[in-house]
Short mmCIF file of C-alpha atoms in Angstrom, two decimals:
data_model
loop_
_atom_site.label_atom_id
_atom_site.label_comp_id
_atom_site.label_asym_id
_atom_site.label_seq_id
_atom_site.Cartn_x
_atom_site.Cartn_y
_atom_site.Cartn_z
CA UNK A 1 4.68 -6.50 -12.55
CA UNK A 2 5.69 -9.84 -12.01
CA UNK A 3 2.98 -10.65 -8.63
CA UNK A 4 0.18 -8.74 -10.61
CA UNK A 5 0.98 -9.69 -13.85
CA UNK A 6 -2.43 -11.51 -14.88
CA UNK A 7 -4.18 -8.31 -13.80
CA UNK A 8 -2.06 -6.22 -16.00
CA UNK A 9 -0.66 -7.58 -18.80
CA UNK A 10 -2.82 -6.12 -21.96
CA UNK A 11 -4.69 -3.87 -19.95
CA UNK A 12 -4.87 -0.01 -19.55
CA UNK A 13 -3.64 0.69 -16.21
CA UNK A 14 -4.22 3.94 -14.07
CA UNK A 15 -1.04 4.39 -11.90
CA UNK A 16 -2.03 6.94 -8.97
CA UNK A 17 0.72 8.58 -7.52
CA UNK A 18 3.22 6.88 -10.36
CA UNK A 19 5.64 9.19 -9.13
CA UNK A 20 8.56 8.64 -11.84
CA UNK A 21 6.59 5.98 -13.32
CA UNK A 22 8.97 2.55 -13.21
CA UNK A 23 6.22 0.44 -13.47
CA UNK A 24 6.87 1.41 -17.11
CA UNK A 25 10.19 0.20 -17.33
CA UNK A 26 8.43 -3.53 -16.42
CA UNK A 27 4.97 -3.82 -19.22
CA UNK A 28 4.97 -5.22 -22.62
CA UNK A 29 3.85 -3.23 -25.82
CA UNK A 30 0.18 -4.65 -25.30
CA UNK A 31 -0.59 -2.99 -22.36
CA UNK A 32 -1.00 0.88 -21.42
CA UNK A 33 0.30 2.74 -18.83
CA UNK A 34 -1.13 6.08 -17.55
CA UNK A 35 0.76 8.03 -14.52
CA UNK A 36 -0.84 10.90 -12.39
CA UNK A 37 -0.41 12.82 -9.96
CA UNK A 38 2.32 15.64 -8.32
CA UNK A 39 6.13 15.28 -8.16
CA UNK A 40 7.97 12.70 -10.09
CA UNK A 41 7.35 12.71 -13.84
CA UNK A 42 3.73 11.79 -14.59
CA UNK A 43 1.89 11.62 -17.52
CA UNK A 44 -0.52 13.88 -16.43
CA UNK A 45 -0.57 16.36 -13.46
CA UNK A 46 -3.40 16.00 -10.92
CA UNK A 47 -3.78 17.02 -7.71
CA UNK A 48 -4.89 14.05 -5.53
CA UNK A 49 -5.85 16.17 -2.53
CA UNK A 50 -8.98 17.92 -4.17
CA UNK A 51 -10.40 14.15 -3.78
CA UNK A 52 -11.37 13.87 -7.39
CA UNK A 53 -9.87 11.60 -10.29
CA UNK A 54 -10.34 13.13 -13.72
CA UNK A 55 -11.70 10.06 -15.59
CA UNK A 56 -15.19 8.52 -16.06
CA UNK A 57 -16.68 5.48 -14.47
CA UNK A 58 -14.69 2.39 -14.93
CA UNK A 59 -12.47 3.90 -17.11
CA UNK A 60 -9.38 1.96 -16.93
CA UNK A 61 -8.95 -1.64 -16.41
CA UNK A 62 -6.71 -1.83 -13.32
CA UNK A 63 -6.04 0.93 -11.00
CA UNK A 64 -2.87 1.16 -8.90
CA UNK A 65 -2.30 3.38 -5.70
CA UNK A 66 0.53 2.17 -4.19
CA UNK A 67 2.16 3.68 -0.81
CA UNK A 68 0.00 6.89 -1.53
CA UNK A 69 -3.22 7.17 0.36
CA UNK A 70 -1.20 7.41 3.41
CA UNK A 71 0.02 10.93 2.23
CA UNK A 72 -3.44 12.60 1.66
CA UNK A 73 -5.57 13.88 3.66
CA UNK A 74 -8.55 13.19 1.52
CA UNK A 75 -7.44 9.39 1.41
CA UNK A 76 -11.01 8.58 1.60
CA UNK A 77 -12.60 10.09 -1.33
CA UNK A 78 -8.94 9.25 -3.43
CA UNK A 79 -9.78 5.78 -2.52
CA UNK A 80 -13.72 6.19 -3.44
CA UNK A 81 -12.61 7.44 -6.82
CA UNK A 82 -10.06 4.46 -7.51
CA UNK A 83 -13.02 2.06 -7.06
CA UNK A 84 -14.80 4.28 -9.37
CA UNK A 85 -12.62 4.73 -12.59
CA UNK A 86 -11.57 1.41 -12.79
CA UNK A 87 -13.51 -1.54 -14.03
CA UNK A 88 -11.82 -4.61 -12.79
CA UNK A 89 -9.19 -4.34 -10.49
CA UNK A 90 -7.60 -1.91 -8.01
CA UNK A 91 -4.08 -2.73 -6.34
CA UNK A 92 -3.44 -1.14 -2.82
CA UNK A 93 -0.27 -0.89 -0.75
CA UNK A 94 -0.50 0.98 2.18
CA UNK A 95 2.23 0.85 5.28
CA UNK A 96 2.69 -0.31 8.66
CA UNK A 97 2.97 2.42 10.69
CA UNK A 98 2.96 0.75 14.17
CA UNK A 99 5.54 -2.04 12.53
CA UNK A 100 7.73 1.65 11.58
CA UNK A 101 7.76 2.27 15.62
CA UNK A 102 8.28 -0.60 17.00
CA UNK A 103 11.44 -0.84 14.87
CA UNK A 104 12.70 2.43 16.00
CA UNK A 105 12.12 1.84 19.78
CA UNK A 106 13.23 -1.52 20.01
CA UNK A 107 16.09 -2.31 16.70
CA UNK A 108 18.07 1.23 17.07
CA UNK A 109 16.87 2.76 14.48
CA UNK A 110 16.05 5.60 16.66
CA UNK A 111 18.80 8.22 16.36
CA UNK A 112 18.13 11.27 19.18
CA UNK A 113 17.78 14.76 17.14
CA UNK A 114 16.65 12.24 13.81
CA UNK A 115 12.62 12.43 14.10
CA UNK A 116 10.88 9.53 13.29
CA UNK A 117 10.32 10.09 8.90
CA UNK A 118 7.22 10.42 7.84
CA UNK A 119 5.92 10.07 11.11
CA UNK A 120 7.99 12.64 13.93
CA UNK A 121 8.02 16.46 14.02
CA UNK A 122 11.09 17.70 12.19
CA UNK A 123 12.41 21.48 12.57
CA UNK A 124 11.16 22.56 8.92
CA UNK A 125 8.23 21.15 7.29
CA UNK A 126 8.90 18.21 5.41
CA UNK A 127 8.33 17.62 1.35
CA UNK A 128 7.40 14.53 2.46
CA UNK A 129 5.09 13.22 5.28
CA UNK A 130 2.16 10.37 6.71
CA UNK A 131 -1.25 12.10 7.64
CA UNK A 132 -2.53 8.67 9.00
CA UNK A 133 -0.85 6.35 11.47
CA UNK A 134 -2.34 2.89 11.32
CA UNK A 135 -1.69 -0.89 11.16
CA UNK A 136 -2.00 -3.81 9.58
CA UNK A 137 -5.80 -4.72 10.87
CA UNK A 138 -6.86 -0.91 10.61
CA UNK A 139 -5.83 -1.01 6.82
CA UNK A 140 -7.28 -4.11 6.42
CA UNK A 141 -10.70 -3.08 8.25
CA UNK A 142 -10.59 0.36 6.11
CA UNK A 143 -10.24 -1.66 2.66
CA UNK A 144 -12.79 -4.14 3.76
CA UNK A 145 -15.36 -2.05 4.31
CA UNK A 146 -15.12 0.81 2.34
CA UNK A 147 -14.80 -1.83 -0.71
CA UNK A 148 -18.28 -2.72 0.23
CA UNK A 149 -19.79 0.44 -0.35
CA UNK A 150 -17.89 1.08 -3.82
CA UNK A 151 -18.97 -2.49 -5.64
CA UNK A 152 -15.76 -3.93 -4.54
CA UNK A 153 -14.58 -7.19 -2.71
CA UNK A 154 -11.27 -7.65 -1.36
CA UNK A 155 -9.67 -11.17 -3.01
CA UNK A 156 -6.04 -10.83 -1.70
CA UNK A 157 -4.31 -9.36 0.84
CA UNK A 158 -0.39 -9.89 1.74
CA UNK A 159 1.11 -8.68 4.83
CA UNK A 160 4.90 -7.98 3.28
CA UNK A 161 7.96 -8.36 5.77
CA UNK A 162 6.49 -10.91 8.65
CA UNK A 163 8.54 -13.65 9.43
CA UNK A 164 11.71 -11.89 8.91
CA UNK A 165 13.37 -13.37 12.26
CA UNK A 166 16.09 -15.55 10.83
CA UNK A 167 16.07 -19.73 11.67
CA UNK A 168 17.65 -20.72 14.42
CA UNK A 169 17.99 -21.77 17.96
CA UNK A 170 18.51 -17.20 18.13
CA UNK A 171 15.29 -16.77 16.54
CA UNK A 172 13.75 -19.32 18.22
CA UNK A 173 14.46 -17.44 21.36
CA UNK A 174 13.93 -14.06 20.34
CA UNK A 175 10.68 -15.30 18.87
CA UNK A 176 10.14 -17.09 22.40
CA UNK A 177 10.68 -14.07 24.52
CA UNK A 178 8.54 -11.72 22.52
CA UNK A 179 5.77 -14.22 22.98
CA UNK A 180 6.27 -13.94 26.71
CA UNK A 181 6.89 -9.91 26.82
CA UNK A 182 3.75 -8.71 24.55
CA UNK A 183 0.23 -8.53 25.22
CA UNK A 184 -0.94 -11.74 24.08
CA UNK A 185 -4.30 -10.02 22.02
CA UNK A 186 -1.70 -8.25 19.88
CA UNK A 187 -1.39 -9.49 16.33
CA UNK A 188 2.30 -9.86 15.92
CA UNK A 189 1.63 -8.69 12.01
CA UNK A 190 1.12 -4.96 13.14
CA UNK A 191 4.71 -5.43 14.59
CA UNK A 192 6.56 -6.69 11.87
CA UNK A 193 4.59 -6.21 8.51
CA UNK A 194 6.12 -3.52 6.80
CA UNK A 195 3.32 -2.99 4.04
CA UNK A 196 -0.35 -4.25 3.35
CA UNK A 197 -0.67 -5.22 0.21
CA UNK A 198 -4.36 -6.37 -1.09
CA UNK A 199 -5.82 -6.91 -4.58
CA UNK A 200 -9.86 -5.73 -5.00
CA UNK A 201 -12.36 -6.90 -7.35
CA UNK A 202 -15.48 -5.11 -9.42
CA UNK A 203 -18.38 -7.50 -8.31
CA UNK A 204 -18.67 -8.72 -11.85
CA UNK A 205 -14.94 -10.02 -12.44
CA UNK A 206 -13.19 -13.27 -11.21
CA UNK A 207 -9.82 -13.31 -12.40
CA UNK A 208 -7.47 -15.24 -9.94
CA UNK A 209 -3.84 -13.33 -8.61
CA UNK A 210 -1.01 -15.59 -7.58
CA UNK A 211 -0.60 -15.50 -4.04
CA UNK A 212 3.64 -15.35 -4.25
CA UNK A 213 4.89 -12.55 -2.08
CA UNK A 214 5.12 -8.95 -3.52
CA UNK A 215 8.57 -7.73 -4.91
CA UNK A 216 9.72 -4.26 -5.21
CA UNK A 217 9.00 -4.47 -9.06
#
């Protein structure tokens, strides 16, 4: 609420995937707030995997889909059908996957008999799983183009988590000696960004975001 705030405040927002809705817990009395999807407690029940949104063209002013796509396996067409419905703005968040395995191979968070969440094969079949493993750039690439093609143009994007080694003369040399041991055409973000976050425009509007790092609000 507080990062997005001029793209929210007095509008009617779409939340896809609001889960248990907090975002509700954060808006004033001007604006609206409508949650969908399965799970959680939304306003309205809708199942994201049949690939369609139950609302007409530019229906809401900003749309929200945050750390959802990554669960369906019709993430294309959900992500069609957000440009679609809203007419303004559409907020994205969308993981690091690569970041998520580099962190268990390398910072112990790798516990033998533990799959990797989201992400390993577990004994019973999860409530709760990734169909798409992807970084940083990919995401980036995806919402790039595919904005393109739905009247869109991406205005913002934050890579969340990089630059979380410390100051130093440690994380000057930890810093140092990753330099030396990775490929040098690897983008360091797709190691340590934990989430892509990115801000898209309808063609027609121009309203500027503040570029402050997102929060968990």
């Amino acid at each position: 609420w507080r990062k997005y705030r001029p793209i929210l405040e007095g509008r009617k927002i779409l939340d896809v995937g609001a889960d248990r809705g907090a975002l509700k817990n954060h808006i004033d009395q001007r604006t609206t707030h409508w949650g969908i999807g399965l799970g959680g407690d939304p306003d309205q029940e809708v199942d994201l995997e049949s690939g369609h949104l139950p609302f007409g063209e530019g229906s809401f002013d900003t749309v929200l889909c945050l750390d959802v796509l990554e669960h369906l396996e019709s993430l294309h067409a959900i992500f069609d059908e957000c440009c679609r419905v809203t007419r303004s703005h559409l907020v994205i968040s969308l993981p690091n996957a690569h970041a998520s395995f580099y962190r268990m191979l390398c910072h112990g968070d790798y516990q033998p008999g533990h799959p990797l969440k989201f992400y390993g094969l577990p004994l019973e079949p999860p409530k709760d799983r990734h169909r798409w493993f992807f970084s940083c750039e990919e995401a980036e690439n995806f919402l790039v183009r595919r904005a393109s093609g739905n009247s869109m143009r991406v205005v913002q994007v934050d890579a969340h988590g990089v630059g979380g080694e410390g100051r130093g003369p440690r994380s000057l040399l930890r810093r140092l000696a990753k330099r030396a041991l990775l490929r040098r055409d690897l983008n360091p973000v797709n190691l340590y960004a934990t989430t892509l976050w990115a801000v898209l425009e309808k063609e027609q509007g121009r309203l500027a975001v503040p570029a402050s790092p997102p929060t968990s609000t």
